[in-house]
């Protein structure tokens, strides 16, 4: 069976935590689809644009050998639609989201995988700013 996995994120200032979650997400199936949040979506969420514009973030994530397909996530409210549109069998999210996507269990399996400790885009930005 060709099991299709979907995951979502911003993947700004790409770091080892991003590699790890995508690598582990792929192991949950055969084909990995990444919904990469748009610059506008990030602005509406965090009142700041990502450091890397979406076209660059897409190119970085697409270049990983365990990623098969990347699309732009335009709205947080369209998860159910994206899951169905891309025929996903399993939704993978980092465990910072535990419970938050349980409503998607009516469309596919939902798995929360552990985050890589001690690294995040926000922390990297803070460190760089402090130099
Ligand atoms: N992620 C992870 N381990 C980390 C950081 C992120 O597993 N140390 C996962 C998240 O759980 C998510 C995906 O990577 O599934 C994309 O996360 P994203 O929010 O883009 O990255 P963060 O580094 O968490 O960004 P921010 O600090 O802006 O929240």
mmCIF file of N, CA and C and ligand atoms in Angstrom:
data_model
loop_
_atom_site.group_PDB
_atom_site.id
_atom_site.type_symbol
_atom_site.label_atom_id
_atom_site.label_comp_id
_atom_site.label_asym_id
_atom_site.label_seq_id
_atom_site.Cartn_x
_atom_site.Cartn_y
_atom_site.Cartn_z
ATOM 1 N N UNK A 1 0.842 -1.207 0.000
ATOM 2 C CA UNK A 1 0.000 0.000 0.000
ATOM 3 C C UNK A 1 0.873 1.252 0.000
ATOM 4 N N UNK A 2 0.469 2.225 -0.762
ATOM 5 C CA UNK A 2 1.193 3.490 -0.801
ATOM 6 C C UNK A 2 0.574 4.436 0.238
ATOM 7 N N UNK A 3 1.195 4.455 1.419
ATOM 8 C CA UNK A 3 0.634 5.236 2.527
ATOM 9 C C UNK A 3 1.116 6.679 2.448
ATOM 10 N N UNK A 4 0.130 7.583 2.442
ATOM 11 C CA UNK A 4 0.454 9.000 2.251
ATOM 12 C C UNK A 4 0.403 9.747 3.583
ATOM 13 N N UNK A 5 1.506 10.454 3.846
ATOM 14 C CA UNK A 5 1.664 11.186 5.120
ATOM 15 C C UNK A 5 1.627 12.675 4.811
ATOM 16 N N UNK A 6 0.940 13.434 5.679
ATOM 17 C CA UNK A 6 0.926 14.888 5.498
ATOM 18 C C UNK A 6 1.376 15.551 6.800
ATOM 19 N N UNK A 7 2.124 16.646 6.695
ATOM 20 C CA UNK A 7 2.488 17.420 7.869
ATOM 21 C C UNK A 7 2.496 18.894 7.496
ATOM 22 N N UNK A 8 2.485 19.754 8.508
ATOM 23 C CA UNK A 8 2.385 21.200 8.276
ATOM 24 C C UNK A 8 3.423 21.946 9.106
ATOM 25 N N UNK A 9 3.853 23.085 8.615
ATOM 26 C CA UNK A 9 4.762 23.919 9.410
ATOM 27 C C UNK A 9 5.260 25.102 8.603
ATOM 28 N N UNK A 10 5.997 25.977 9.294
ATOM 29 C CA UNK A 10 6.565 27.149 8.623
ATOM 30 C C UNK A 10 7.943 26.838 8.054
ATOM 31 N N UNK A 11 8.723 26.092 8.816
ATOM 32 C CA UNK A 11 10.065 25.689 8.394
ATOM 33 C C UNK A 11 10.919 26.896 8.008
ATOM 34 N N UNK A 12 10.846 27.945 8.852
ATOM 35 C CA UNK A 12 11.661 29.141 8.621
ATOM 36 C C UNK A 12 13.014 28.952 9.304
ATOM 37 N N UNK A 13 14.044 29.524 8.743
ATOM 38 C CA UNK A 13 15.426 29.384 9.257
ATOM 39 C C UNK A 13 15.649 27.891 9.572
ATOM 40 N N UNK A 14 15.663 27.127 8.519
ATOM 41 C CA UNK A 14 15.637 25.657 8.592
ATOM 42 C C UNK A 14 16.708 25.106 9.551
ATOM 43 N N UNK A 15 16.292 24.212 10.443
ATOM 44 C CA UNK A 15 17.218 23.693 11.460
ATOM 45 C C UNK A 15 17.029 22.185 11.673
ATOM 46 N N UNK A 16 17.859 21.611 12.539
ATOM 47 C CA UNK A 16 17.896 20.152 12.725
ATOM 48 C C UNK A 16 16.561 19.587 13.226
ATOM 49 N N UNK A 17 15.806 20.373 14.004
ATOM 50 C CA UNK A 17 14.490 19.911 14.467
ATOM 51 C C UNK A 17 13.559 19.683 13.285
ATOM 52 N N UNK A 18 13.682 20.527 12.280
ATOM 53 C CA UNK A 18 12.869 20.384 11.061
ATOM 54 C C UNK A 18 13.273 19.114 10.297
ATOM 55 N N UNK A 19 14.584 18.906 10.159
ATOM 56 C CA UNK A 19 15.051 17.687 9.470
ATOM 57 C C UNK A 19 14.515 16.451 10.194
ATOM 58 N N UNK A 20 14.661 16.453 11.517
ATOM 59 C CA UNK A 20 14.264 15.263 12.286
ATOM 60 C C UNK A 20 12.775 14.956 12.146
ATOM 61 N N UNK A 21 11.922 15.985 12.237
ATOM 62 C CA UNK A 21 10.480 15.692 12.186
ATOM 63 C C UNK A 21 10.090 15.206 10.781
ATOM 64 N N UNK A 22 10.691 15.778 9.761
ATOM 65 C CA UNK A 22 10.348 15.360 8.391
ATOM 66 C C UNK A 22 10.861 13.945 8.108
ATOM 67 N N UNK A 23 12.057 13.664 8.600
ATOM 68 C CA UNK A 23 12.619 12.323 8.415
ATOM 69 C C UNK A 23 11.732 11.280 9.111
ATOM 70 N N UNK A 24 11.294 11.592 10.334
ATOM 71 C CA UNK A 24 10.450 10.656 11.079
ATOM 72 C C UNK A 24 9.048 10.574 10.489
ATOM 73 N N UNK A 25 8.542 11.706 9.981
ATOM 74 C CA UNK A 25 7.213 11.707 9.349
ATOM 75 C C UNK A 25 7.225 10.747 8.155
ATOM 76 N N UNK A 26 8.277 10.802 7.356
ATOM 77 C CA UNK A 26 8.365 9.925 6.176
ATOM 78 C C UNK A 26 8.310 8.463 6.576
ATOM 79 N N UNK A 27 8.917 8.134 7.712
ATOM 80 C CA UNK A 27 8.936 6.732 8.176
ATOM 81 C C UNK A 27 7.545 6.228 8.564
ATOM 82 N N UNK A 28 6.595 7.140 8.711
ATOM 83 C CA UNK A 28 5.216 6.741 9.023
ATOM 84 C C UNK A 28 4.483 6.232 7.783
ATOM 85 N N UNK A 29 5.086 6.389 6.614
ATOM 86 C CA UNK A 29 4.423 5.938 5.383
ATOM 87 C C UNK A 29 5.405 5.867 4.226
ATOM 88 N N UNK A 30 4.870 6.094 3.005
ATOM 89 C CA UNK A 30 5.692 5.952 1.796
ATOM 90 C C UNK A 30 5.882 7.264 1.052
ATOM 91 N N UNK A 31 4.971 8.197 1.253
ATOM 92 C CA UNK A 31 4.964 9.419 0.436
ATOM 93 C C UNK A 31 4.686 10.584 1.386
ATOM 94 N N UNK A 32 5.593 11.571 1.427
ATOM 95 C CA UNK A 32 5.457 12.667 2.404
ATOM 96 C C UNK A 32 5.103 13.991 1.718
ATOM 97 N N UNK A 33 3.987 14.545 2.157
ATOM 98 C CA UNK A 33 3.484 15.822 1.643
ATOM 99 C C UNK A 33 3.624 16.863 2.756
ATOM 100 N N UNK A 34 4.206 18.012 2.433
ATOM 101 C CA UNK A 34 4.401 19.063 3.445
ATOM 102 C C UNK A 34 3.584 20.290 3.072
ATOM 103 N N UNK A 35 2.717 20.716 3.995
ATOM 104 C CA UNK A 35 1.984 21.980 3.847
ATOM 105 C C UNK A 35 2.802 23.066 4.528
ATOM 106 N N UNK A 36 3.387 23.928 3.722
ATOM 107 C CA UNK A 36 4.292 24.959 4.244
ATOM 108 C C UNK A 36 3.533 26.279 4.335
ATOM 109 N N UNK A 37 3.475 26.844 5.535
ATOM 110 C CA UNK A 37 2.587 27.996 5.724
ATOM 111 C C UNK A 37 3.094 29.232 4.984
ATOM 112 N N UNK A 38 2.159 29.935 4.391
ATOM 113 C CA UNK A 38 2.496 31.088 3.547
ATOM 114 C C UNK A 38 3.038 32.236 4.393
ATOM 115 N N UNK A 39 3.704 33.176 3.742
ATOM 116 C CA UNK A 39 4.208 34.364 4.450
ATOM 117 C C UNK A 39 3.044 35.111 5.103
ATOM 118 N N UNK A 40 1.948 35.245 4.379
ATOM 119 C CA UNK A 40 0.789 35.985 4.912
ATOM 120 C C UNK A 40 0.177 35.281 6.121
ATOM 121 N N UNK A 41 0.107 33.956 6.046
ATOM 122 C CA UNK A 41 -0.436 33.196 7.174
ATOM 123 C C UNK A 41 0.424 33.419 8.424
ATOM 124 N N UNK A 42 1.736 33.427 8.230
ATOM 125 C CA UNK A 42 2.632 33.682 9.370
ATOM 126 C C UNK A 42 2.468 35.078 9.916
ATOM 127 N N UNK A 43 2.290 36.015 9.018
ATOM 128 C CA UNK A 43 2.107 37.396 9.475
ATOM 129 C C UNK A 43 0.831 37.500 10.310
ATOM 130 N N UNK A 44 -0.220 36.854 9.836
ATOM 131 C CA UNK A 44 -1.483 36.956 10.569
ATOM 132 C C UNK A 44 -1.399 36.253 11.932
ATOM 133 N N UNK A 45 -0.553 35.217 12.027
ATOM 134 C CA UNK A 45 -0.400 34.473 13.280
ATOM 135 C C UNK A 45 0.520 35.181 14.276
ATOM 136 N N UNK A 46 1.639 35.698 13.749
ATOM 137 C CA UNK A 46 2.722 36.161 14.646
ATOM 138 C C UNK A 46 3.064 37.645 14.507
ATOM 139 N N UNK A 47 2.354 38.346 13.639
ATOM 140 C CA UNK A 47 2.638 39.776 13.393
ATOM 141 C C UNK A 47 4.081 40.008 12.942
ATOM 142 N N UNK A 48 4.668 39.004 12.338
ATOM 143 C CA UNK A 48 5.943 39.225 11.650
ATOM 144 C C UNK A 48 6.056 38.234 10.494
ATOM 145 N N UNK A 49 6.766 38.681 9.450
ATOM 146 C CA UNK A 49 6.990 37.782 8.322
ATOM 147 C C UNK A 49 8.142 36.844 8.655
ATOM 148 N N UNK A 50 8.132 35.648 8.071
ATOM 149 C CA UNK A 50 9.282 34.754 8.257
ATOM 150 C C UNK A 50 10.566 35.410 7.738
ATOM 151 N N UNK A 51 11.698 34.969 8.254
ATOM 152 C CA UNK A 51 12.986 35.495 7.787
ATOM 153 C C UNK A 51 13.192 35.096 6.321
ATOM 154 N N UNK A 52 12.915 33.846 6.006
ATOM 155 C CA UNK A 52 13.040 33.363 4.622
ATOM 156 C C UNK A 52 11.666 33.413 3.948
ATOM 157 N N UNK A 53 11.557 34.088 2.805
ATOM 158 C CA UNK A 53 10.269 34.118 2.100
ATOM 159 C C UNK A 53 9.819 32.715 1.652
ATOM 160 N N UNK A 54 8.517 32.577 1.417
ATOM 161 C CA UNK A 54 7.970 31.238 1.182
ATOM 162 C C UNK A 54 8.599 30.499 0.008
ATOM 163 N N UNK A 55 8.961 31.219 -1.048
ATOM 164 C CA UNK A 55 9.542 30.527 -2.210
ATOM 165 C C UNK A 55 10.867 29.853 -1.819
ATOM 166 N N UNK A 56 11.630 30.503 -0.945
ATOM 167 C CA UNK A 56 12.896 29.912 -0.489
ATOM 168 C C UNK A 56 12.627 28.756 0.470
ATOM 169 N N UNK A 57 11.638 28.925 1.344
ATOM 170 C CA UNK A 57 11.320 27.837 2.282
ATOM 171 C C UNK A 57 10.828 26.601 1.521
ATOM 172 N N UNK A 58 10.015 26.841 0.497
ATOM 173 C CA UNK A 58 9.543 25.713 -0.328
ATOM 174 C C UNK A 58 10.737 25.006 -0.980
ATOM 175 N N UNK A 59 11.653 25.779 -1.535
ATOM 176 C CA UNK A 59 12.787 25.178 -2.252
ATOM 177 C C UNK A 59 13.673 24.351 -1.315
ATOM 178 N N UNK A 60 13.879 24.861 -0.113
ATOM 179 C CA UNK A 60 14.692 24.125 0.873
ATOM 180 C C UNK A 60 14.002 22.800 1.242
ATOM 181 N N UNK A 61 12.729 22.871 1.579
ATOM 182 C CA UNK A 61 12.030 21.658 2.038
ATOM 183 C C UNK A 61 11.888 20.651 0.891
ATOM 184 N N UNK A 62 11.613 21.155 -0.301
ATOM 185 C CA UNK A 62 11.499 20.270 -1.490
ATOM 186 C C UNK A 62 12.789 19.521 -1.788
ATOM 187 N N UNK A 63 13.904 20.110 -1.387
ATOM 188 C CA UNK A 63 15.199 19.522 -1.752
ATOM 189 C C UNK A 63 15.569 18.335 -0.859
ATOM 190 N N UNK A 64 14.793 18.091 0.194
ATOM 191 C CA UNK A 64 15.107 16.970 1.090
ATOM 192 C C UNK A 64 14.693 15.648 0.452
ATOM 193 N N UNK A 65 15.536 14.632 0.582
ATOM 194 C CA UNK A 65 15.242 13.372 -0.124
ATOM 195 C C UNK A 65 14.007 12.673 0.429
ATOM 196 N N UNK A 66 13.657 12.938 1.683
ATOM 197 C CA UNK A 66 12.478 12.252 2.230
ATOM 198 C C UNK A 66 11.190 13.048 2.062
ATOM 199 N N UNK A 67 11.249 14.189 1.379
ATOM 200 C CA UNK A 67 10.028 14.968 1.093
ATOM 201 C C UNK A 67 9.643 14.751 -0.371
ATOM 202 N N UNK A 68 8.381 14.373 -0.605
ATOM 203 C CA UNK A 68 7.934 14.094 -1.970
ATOM 204 C C UNK A 68 7.193 15.249 -2.613
ATOM 205 N N UNK A 69 6.524 16.067 -1.809
ATOM 206 C CA UNK A 69 5.677 17.115 -2.371
ATOM 207 C C UNK A 69 5.497 18.227 -1.339
ATOM 208 N N UNK A 70 5.527 19.481 -1.815
ATOM 209 C CA UNK A 70 5.313 20.623 -0.917
ATOM 210 C C UNK A 70 4.231 21.503 -1.528
ATOM 211 N N UNK A 71 3.315 21.971 -0.684
ATOM 212 C CA UNK A 71 2.334 22.946 -1.148
ATOM 213 C C UNK A 71 2.245 24.060 -0.123
ATOM 214 N N UNK A 72 1.677 25.181 -0.516
ATOM 215 C CA UNK A 72 1.544 26.324 0.387
ATOM 216 C C UNK A 72 0.236 26.209 1.168
ATOM 217 N N UNK A 73 0.362 26.269 2.498
ATOM 218 C CA UNK A 73 -0.813 26.291 3.377
ATOM 219 C C UNK A 73 -1.241 27.757 3.523
ATOM 220 N N UNK A 74 -2.418 28.060 2.990
ATOM 221 C CA UNK A 74 -2.872 29.459 2.975
ATOM 222 C C UNK A 74 -3.676 29.824 4.220
ATOM 223 N N UNK A 75 -4.286 28.806 4.869
ATOM 224 C CA UNK A 75 -5.136 29.093 6.022
ATOM 225 C C UNK A 75 -5.086 27.932 7.013
ATOM 226 N N UNK A 76 -5.049 28.271 8.294
ATOM 227 C CA UNK A 76 -5.026 27.232 9.340
ATOM 228 C C UNK A 76 -6.336 26.467 9.402
ATOM 229 N N UNK A 77 -7.378 27.059 8.848
ATOM 230 C CA UNK A 77 -8.714 26.454 8.945
ATOM 231 C C UNK A 77 -9.005 25.442 7.836
ATOM 232 N N UNK A 78 -8.030 25.211 6.966
ATOM 233 C CA UNK A 78 -8.286 24.324 5.824
ATOM 234 C C UNK A 78 -7.645 22.943 5.969
ATOM 235 N N UNK A 79 -7.224 22.596 7.193
ATOM 236 C CA UNK A 79 -6.521 21.308 7.391
ATOM 237 C C UNK A 79 -7.344 20.133 6.836
ATOM 238 N N UNK A 80 -8.640 20.110 7.175
ATOM 239 C CA UNK A 80 -9.481 18.983 6.745
ATOM 240 C C UNK A 80 -9.531 18.908 5.215
ATOM 241 N N UNK A 81 -9.641 20.092 4.615
ATOM 242 C CA UNK A 81 -9.696 20.149 3.141
ATOM 243 C C UNK A 81 -8.390 19.650 2.518
ATOM 244 N N UNK A 82 -7.254 20.102 3.068
ATOM 245 C CA UNK A 82 -5.948 19.671 2.534
ATOM 246 C C UNK A 82 -5.765 18.159 2.698
ATOM 247 N N UNK A 83 -6.158 17.638 3.858
ATOM 248 C CA UNK A 83 -6.005 16.196 4.117
ATOM 249 C C UNK A 83 -6.764 15.394 3.063
ATOM 250 N N UNK A 84 -7.961 15.862 2.729
ATOM 251 C CA UNK A 84 -8.779 15.143 1.747
ATOM 252 C C UNK A 84 -8.256 15.363 0.326
ATOM 253 N N UNK A 85 -7.914 16.607 0.037
ATOM 254 C CA UNK A 85 -7.399 16.957 -1.310
ATOM 255 C C UNK A 85 -6.150 16.138 -1.665
ATOM 256 N N UNK A 86 -5.263 15.946 -0.651
ATOM 257 C CA UNK A 86 -4.013 15.227 -0.909
ATOM 258 C C UNK A 86 -4.125 13.741 -0.558
ATOM 259 N N UNK A 87 -5.341 13.291 -0.244
ATOM 260 C CA UNK A 87 -5.571 11.872 0.064
ATOM 261 C C UNK A 87 -4.652 11.332 1.141
ATOM 262 N N UNK A 88 -4.477 12.106 2.207
ATOM 263 C CA UNK A 88 -3.538 11.694 3.245
ATOM 264 C C UNK A 88 -4.138 10.585 4.109
ATOM 265 N N UNK A 89 -3.285 9.597 4.451
ATOM 266 C CA UNK A 89 -3.701 8.506 5.346
ATOM 267 C C UNK A 89 -3.338 8.830 6.783
ATOM 268 N N UNK A 90 -2.312 9.657 6.963
ATOM 269 C CA UNK A 90 -1.883 10.009 8.326
ATOM 270 C C UNK A 90 -1.393 11.459 8.373
ATOM 271 N N UNK A 91 -1.817 12.144 9.429
ATOM 272 C CA UNK A 91 -1.354 13.510 9.705
ATOM 273 C C UNK A 91 -0.323 13.416 10.818
ATOM 274 N N UNK A 92 0.876 13.945 10.561
ATOM 275 C CA UNK A 92 1.927 13.967 11.579
ATOM 276 C C UNK A 92 2.146 15.401 12.034
ATOM 277 N N UNK A 93 2.196 15.591 13.353
ATOM 278 C CA UNK A 93 2.509 16.906 13.908
ATOM 279 C C UNK A 93 3.496 16.728 15.053
ATOM 280 N N UNK A 94 4.274 17.764 15.363
ATOM 281 C CA UNK A 94 5.160 17.717 16.527
ATOM 282 C C UNK A 94 4.323 17.702 17.797
ATOM 283 N N UNK A 95 4.912 17.187 18.891
ATOM 284 C CA UNK A 95 4.094 17.004 20.096
ATOM 285 C C UNK A 95 3.815 18.317 20.846
ATOM 286 N N UNK A 96 4.294 19.438 20.293
ATOM 287 C CA UNK A 96 3.845 20.730 20.830
ATOM 288 C C UNK A 96 2.354 20.937 20.489
ATOM 289 N N UNK A 97 1.832 20.109 19.591
ATOM 290 C CA UNK A 97 0.437 20.240 19.152
ATOM 291 C C UNK A 97 -0.461 19.147 19.700
ATOM 292 N N UNK A 98 0.003 18.365 20.681
ATOM 293 C CA UNK A 98 -0.766 17.204 21.156
ATOM 294 C C UNK A 98 -2.223 17.580 21.446
ATOM 295 N N UNK A 99 -3.125 16.818 20.855
ATOM 296 C CA UNK A 99 -4.562 17.013 21.100
ATOM 297 C C UNK A 99 -5.212 18.024 20.167
ATOM 298 N N UNK A 100 -4.402 18.943 19.631
ATOM 299 C CA UNK A 100 -4.986 20.069 18.891
ATOM 300 C C UNK A 100 -5.597 19.653 17.546
ATOM 301 N N UNK A 101 -5.147 18.504 17.032
ATOM 302 C CA UNK A 101 -5.646 18.086 15.715
ATOM 303 C C UNK A 101 -6.461 16.804 15.785
ATOM 304 N N UNK A 102 -6.930 16.466 16.990
ATOM 305 C CA UNK A 102 -7.684 15.227 17.154
ATOM 306 C C UNK A 102 -8.968 15.206 16.312
ATOM 307 N N UNK A 103 -9.496 16.384 16.011
ATOM 308 C CA UNK A 103 -10.710 16.447 15.182
ATOM 309 C C UNK A 103 -10.457 15.886 13.774
ATOM 310 N N UNK A 104 -9.177 15.843 13.364
ATOM 311 C CA UNK A 104 -8.859 15.330 12.018
ATOM 312 C C UNK A 104 -8.928 13.805 11.953
ATOM 313 N N UNK A 105 -9.104 13.156 13.132
ATOM 314 C CA UNK A 105 -9.162 11.684 13.173
ATOM 315 C C UNK A 105 -10.338 11.138 12.382
ATOM 316 N N UNK A 106 -11.311 12.018 12.060
ATOM 317 C CA UNK A 106 -12.424 11.551 11.215
ATOM 318 C C UNK A 106 -11.997 11.415 9.747
ATOM 319 N N UNK A 107 -10.832 11.975 9.397
ATOM 320 C CA UNK A 107 -10.372 11.916 7.995
ATOM 321 C C UNK A 107 -9.162 10.993 7.808
ATOM 322 N N UNK A 108 -8.306 10.882 8.847
ATOM 323 C CA UNK A 108 -7.078 10.090 8.715
ATOM 324 C C UNK A 108 -6.535 9.792 10.114
ATOM 325 N N UNK A 109 -5.468 8.966 10.185
ATOM 326 C CA UNK A 109 -4.788 8.778 11.477
ATOM 327 C C UNK A 109 -4.085 10.085 11.847
ATOM 328 N N UNK A 110 -3.955 10.335 13.129
ATOM 329 C CA UNK A 110 -3.238 11.529 13.586
ATOM 330 C C UNK A 110 -2.138 11.074 14.528
ATOM 331 N N UNK A 111 -0.890 11.457 14.230
ATOM 332 C CA UNK A 111 0.244 11.058 15.084
ATOM 333 C C UNK A 111 1.017 12.290 15.500
ATOM 334 N N UNK A 112 1.333 12.373 16.779
ATOM 335 C CA UNK A 112 2.159 13.460 17.296
ATOM 336 C C UNK A 112 3.537 12.881 17.612
ATOM 337 N N UNK A 113 4.580 13.418 16.994
ATOM 338 C CA UNK A 113 5.936 12.905 17.223
ATOM 339 C C UNK A 113 6.707 13.885 18.108
ATOM 340 N N UNK A 114 7.621 13.361 18.928
ATOM 341 C CA UNK A 114 8.349 14.238 19.853
ATOM 342 C C UNK A 114 9.192 15.285 19.136
ATOM 343 N N UNK A 115 9.181 16.497 19.654
ATOM 344 C CA UNK A 115 10.034 17.557 19.116
ATOM 345 C C UNK A 115 11.488 17.293 19.488
ATOM 346 N N UNK A 116 12.383 17.798 18.672
ATOM 347 C CA UNK A 116 13.808 17.779 19.023
ATOM 348 C C UNK A 116 14.027 18.820 20.119
ATOM 349 N N UNK A 117 14.647 18.424 21.248
ATOM 350 C CA UNK A 117 14.790 19.391 22.340
ATOM 351 C C UNK A 117 15.740 20.543 22.015
ATOM 352 N N UNK A 118 15.506 21.648 22.656
ATOM 353 C CA UNK A 118 16.460 22.773 22.720
ATOM 354 C C UNK A 118 16.759 23.476 21.399
ATOM 355 N N UNK A 119 15.858 23.415 20.442
ATOM 356 C CA UNK A 119 16.077 24.227 19.234
ATOM 357 C C UNK A 119 14.732 24.657 18.652
ATOM 358 N N UNK A 120 14.674 25.910 18.225
ATOM 359 C CA UNK A 120 13.503 26.393 17.493
ATOM 360 C C UNK A 120 13.915 27.617 16.690
ATOM 361 N N UNK A 121 13.116 27.925 15.685
ATOM 362 C CA UNK A 121 13.385 29.101 14.855
ATOM 363 C C UNK A 121 13.408 30.355 15.728
ATOM 364 N N UNK A 122 12.452 30.446 16.651
ATOM 365 C CA UNK A 122 12.377 31.631 17.521
ATOM 366 C C UNK A 122 13.665 31.794 18.316
ATOM 367 N N UNK A 123 14.172 30.668 18.867
ATOM 368 C CA UNK A 123 15.423 30.738 19.651
ATOM 369 C C UNK A 123 16.604 31.152 18.793
ATOM 370 N N UNK A 124 16.667 30.628 17.577
ATOM 371 C CA UNK A 124 17.788 30.976 16.685
ATOM 372 C C UNK A 124 17.752 32.470 16.386
ATOM 373 N N UNK A 125 16.564 32.997 16.113
ATOM 374 C CA UNK A 125 16.433 34.431 15.817
ATOM 375 C C UNK A 125 16.898 35.252 17.036
ATOM 376 N N UNK A 126 16.525 34.818 18.232
ATOM 377 C CA UNK A 126 16.939 35.519 19.456
ATOM 378 C C UNK A 126 18.460 35.517 19.589
ATOM 379 N N UNK A 127 19.061 34.355 19.360
ATOM 380 C CA UNK A 127 20.521 34.232 19.495
ATOM 381 C C UNK A 127 21.211 35.143 18.496
ATOM 382 N N UNK A 128 20.763 35.133 17.259
ATOM 383 C CA UNK A 128 21.402 35.937 16.214
ATOM 384 C C UNK A 128 21.242 37.431 16.515
ATOM 385 N N UNK A 129 20.075 37.814 16.993
ATOM 386 C CA UNK A 129 19.827 39.217 17.342
ATOM 387 C C UNK A 129 20.776 39.700 18.439
ATOM 388 N N UNK A 130 21.103 38.784 19.349
ATOM 389 C CA UNK A 130 21.939 39.141 20.498
ATOM 390 C C UNK A 130 23.407 39.298 20.178
ATOM 391 N N UNK A 131 23.829 38.900 18.947
ATOM 392 C CA UNK A 131 25.260 38.958 18.606
ATOM 393 C C UNK A 131 25.756 40.392 18.441
HETATM 394 N N1 LIG B 1 9.765 20.877 15.275
HETATM 395 C C1 LIG B 1 10.393 19.822 15.978
HETATM 396 N N2 LIG B 1 11.441 20.078 16.824
HETATM 397 C C2 LIG B 1 11.843 21.355 17.012
HETATM 398 C C3 LIG B 1 11.235 22.432 16.316
HETATM 399 C C4 LIG B 1 10.188 22.150 15.445
HETATM 400 O O1 LIG B 1 10.011 18.667 15.829
HETATM 401 N N3 LIG B 1 12.845 21.561 17.883
HETATM 402 C C5 LIG B 1 8.648 20.566 14.389
HETATM 403 C C6 LIG B 1 7.341 21.198 14.852
HETATM 404 O O2 LIG B 1 6.738 20.423 15.878
HETATM 405 C C7 LIG B 1 6.539 21.197 13.573
HETATM 406 C C8 LIG B 1 7.623 21.399 12.476
HETATM 407 O O3 LIG B 1 8.876 21.112 13.111
HETATM 408 O O4 LIG B 1 5.925 19.941 13.385
HETATM 409 C C9 LIG B 1 7.631 22.819 11.939
HETATM 410 O O5 LIG B 1 7.751 23.683 13.050
HETATM 411 P P1 LIG B 1 7.922 25.237 12.949
HETATM 412 O O6 LIG B 1 6.888 25.899 13.796
HETATM 413 O O7 LIG B 1 8.076 25.676 11.562
HETATM 414 O O8 LIG B 1 9.371 25.393 13.677
HETATM 415 P P2 LIG B 1 9.784 26.025 15.049
HETATM 416 O O9 LIG B 1 11.278 25.936 15.162
HETATM 417 O O10 LIG B 1 8.992 25.415 16.189
HETATM 418 O O11 LIG B 1 9.363 27.558 14.835
HETATM 419 P P3 LIG B 1 8.937 28.706 15.851
HETATM 420 O O12 LIG B 1 10.041 28.850 16.857
HETATM 421 O O13 LIG B 1 8.777 29.926 14.980
HETATM 422 O O14 LIG B 1 7.630 28.242 16.475
#
